[in-house]
Short mmCIF file of C-alpha atoms in Angstrom, two decimals:
data_model
loop_
_atom_site.label_atom_id
_atom_site.label_comp_id
_atom_site.label_asym_id
_atom_site.label_seq_id
_atom_site.Cartn_x
_atom_site.Cartn_y
_atom_site.Cartn_z
CA UNK A 1 -28.67 -11.67 -24.39
CA UNK A 2 -28.35 -11.77 -20.61
CA UNK A 3 -24.66 -12.73 -20.73
CA UNK A 4 -23.94 -9.92 -23.21
CA UNK A 5 -25.74 -7.47 -20.93
CA UNK A 6 -23.62 -8.52 -17.93
CA UNK A 7 -20.46 -8.12 -20.00
CA UNK A 8 -21.54 -4.62 -21.08
CA UNK A 9 -22.34 -3.60 -17.49
CA UNK A 10 -19.02 -4.93 -16.17
CA UNK A 11 -17.18 -2.79 -18.73
CA UNK A 12 -19.08 0.31 -17.60
CA UNK A 13 -19.01 -0.18 -13.82
CA UNK A 14 -15.62 -0.67 -12.25
CA UNK A 15 -15.21 -3.58 -9.90
CA UNK A 16 -13.57 -2.88 -6.59
CA UNK A 17 -12.14 -5.63 -4.44
CA UNK A 18 -9.88 -6.06 -1.48
CA UNK A 19 -7.21 -8.72 -1.13
CA UNK A 20 -5.74 -9.32 2.29
CA UNK A 21 -2.28 -10.33 1.19
CA UNK A 22 -0.70 -11.01 4.54
CA UNK A 23 2.59 -9.45 3.49
CA UNK A 24 5.02 -11.66 1.63
CA UNK A 25 2.54 -14.53 0.93
CA UNK A 26 0.74 -12.38 -1.65
CA UNK A 27 3.93 -12.34 -3.73
CA UNK A 28 4.94 -15.97 -3.25
CA UNK A 29 4.17 -18.23 -6.20
CA UNK A 30 2.74 -15.22 -8.08
CA UNK A 31 -0.51 -15.54 -6.11
CA UNK A 32 -1.67 -11.98 -6.72
CA UNK A 33 -0.68 -12.08 -10.36
CA UNK A 34 -2.62 -15.32 -10.80
CA UNK A 35 -5.69 -13.86 -9.11
CA UNK A 36 -5.60 -10.72 -11.25
CA UNK A 37 -5.34 -12.77 -14.43
CA UNK A 38 -8.54 -14.66 -13.55
CA UNK A 39 -10.55 -11.42 -13.42
CA UNK A 40 -10.41 -10.91 -17.17
CA UNK A 41 -10.73 -7.14 -16.81
CA UNK A 42 -9.50 -4.76 -19.46
CA UNK A 43 -7.67 -2.61 -16.94
CA UNK A 44 -6.68 -3.29 -13.35
CA UNK A 45 -5.15 -0.91 -10.85
CA UNK A 46 -3.72 -2.32 -7.65
CA UNK A 47 -3.73 0.04 -4.68
CA UNK A 48 -1.26 -1.16 -2.09
CA UNK A 49 -1.54 -0.35 1.61
CA UNK A 50 0.80 -1.69 4.25
CA UNK A 51 2.73 -0.69 7.35
CA UNK A 52 4.98 2.32 7.11
CA UNK A 53 8.30 0.59 7.65
CA UNK A 54 11.11 -0.80 5.56
CA UNK A 55 9.41 -4.17 5.07
CA UNK A 56 6.19 -2.51 3.90
CA UNK A 57 8.01 -0.36 1.36
CA UNK A 58 10.10 -3.30 0.22
CA UNK A 59 6.92 -5.30 -0.39
CA UNK A 60 5.38 -2.45 -2.41
CA UNK A 61 8.51 -2.22 -4.55
CA UNK A 62 8.60 -5.98 -5.09
CA UNK A 63 4.92 -5.99 -6.12
CA UNK A 64 5.57 -3.16 -8.57
CA UNK A 65 8.49 -5.05 -10.07
CA UNK A 66 6.57 -8.34 -10.23
CA UNK A 67 3.51 -6.84 -11.93
CA UNK A 68 5.35 -4.27 -14.07
CA UNK A 69 3.99 -4.00 -17.55
CA UNK A 70 0.79 -5.89 -16.77
CA UNK A 71 -0.82 -4.06 -13.86
CA UNK A 72 -0.35 -0.64 -12.32
CA UNK A 73 0.58 -0.82 -8.62
CA UNK A 74 0.38 2.40 -6.62
CA UNK A 75 0.36 3.17 -2.91
CA UNK A 76 -3.05 3.94 -1.39
CA UNK A 77 -2.06 7.44 -0.33
CA UNK A 78 -5.25 8.45 1.54
CA UNK A 79 -4.59 5.68 4.07
CA UNK A 80 -0.88 6.51 4.32
CA UNK A 81 -1.64 10.20 4.94
CA UNK A 82 -4.11 9.29 7.66
CA UNK A 83 -1.63 6.88 9.26
CA UNK A 84 0.92 9.68 9.36
CA UNK A 85 -1.61 12.12 10.85
CA UNK A 86 -2.45 9.65 13.63
CA UNK A 87 1.22 8.90 14.36
CA UNK A 88 2.18 12.57 14.36
CA UNK A 89 -0.63 13.33 16.84
CA UNK A 90 0.39 10.45 19.10
CA UNK A 91 4.15 10.82 18.72
CA UNK A 92 5.19 14.34 17.65
CA UNK A 93 8.81 13.17 17.55
CA UNK A 94 9.14 10.35 14.97
CA UNK A 95 11.80 8.72 17.16
CA UNK A 96 9.04 7.90 19.67
CA UNK A 97 7.52 5.35 17.26
CA UNK A 98 8.21 1.66 17.71
CA UNK A 99 11.55 0.46 16.30
CA UNK A 100 12.04 -2.56 14.09
CA UNK A 101 15.01 -4.79 13.40
CA UNK A 102 14.78 -4.14 9.67
CA UNK A 103 18.25 -2.63 9.19
CA UNK A 104 18.97 -5.31 6.60
CA UNK A 105 15.72 -4.77 4.63
CA UNK A 106 16.54 -3.07 1.36
CA UNK A 107 14.44 -0.09 0.36
CA UNK A 108 15.09 1.50 -2.97
CA UNK A 109 14.19 5.07 -3.77
CA UNK A 110 10.94 5.91 -2.00
CA UNK A 111 10.60 9.48 -3.26
CA UNK A 112 7.37 8.57 -5.11
CA UNK A 113 5.76 7.89 -1.71
CA UNK A 114 6.62 11.41 -0.60
CA UNK A 115 4.88 13.10 -3.55
CA UNK A 116 1.41 12.87 -2.05
CA UNK A 117 2.46 14.10 1.39
CA UNK A 118 2.82 17.52 2.98
CA UNK A 119 6.38 18.65 3.76
CA UNK A 120 5.94 17.80 7.44
CA UNK A 121 4.48 14.37 6.64
CA UNK A 122 7.27 13.64 4.15
CA UNK A 123 9.95 14.50 6.73
CA UNK A 124 8.25 12.31 9.36
CA UNK A 125 7.87 9.44 6.85
CA UNK A 126 11.52 9.70 5.80
CA UNK A 127 12.67 9.63 9.42
CA UNK A 128 10.61 6.50 10.11
CA UNK A 129 12.14 4.67 7.15
CA UNK A 130 15.71 5.85 7.67
CA UNK A 131 15.71 5.02 11.40
CA UNK A 132 13.94 1.65 11.01
CA UNK A 133 10.77 2.81 12.71
CA UNK A 134 7.25 1.50 12.33
CA UNK A 135 3.80 2.96 11.91
CA UNK A 136 1.48 -0.05 11.76
CA UNK A 137 -1.66 -0.17 9.65
CA UNK A 138 -3.52 -0.85 12.86
CA UNK A 139 -3.05 2.78 13.90
CA UNK A 140 -6.22 3.28 11.84
CA UNK A 141 -9.59 2.01 12.95
CA UNK A 142 -12.58 0.83 10.98
CA UNK A 143 -14.15 4.25 11.54
CA UNK A 144 -11.13 5.91 9.91
CA UNK A 145 -11.63 3.94 6.75
#
């Protein structure tokens, strides 16, 4: 009876967890996929949050491709919006943000990332990606989250 009760409760109450993926290591050897399979949940949604730069978008797109058909992977837009707000306050001109050497990092269509942003945020985001800029996750503090 007790085991059945736990199973019933777990189907009613969603489980929330956080995986610190460390960038590319979360994809290597299907680590995230393997972890998700051990959960045994009926539905799983993966909310991805990373740096706003070409490497971060590339990682999101690779995760989506790797987990396609099994798990939904979407960007964690509340955090991205807040990152953009902080960067826009600190650096009104997107060209003032730190530059990366990610010219060779492929980023496919990122229009889906722009859907949850204001027009001003979307323009700022696009400039960061096109000009190989960086807005690090660390622009947010624990209090922000």
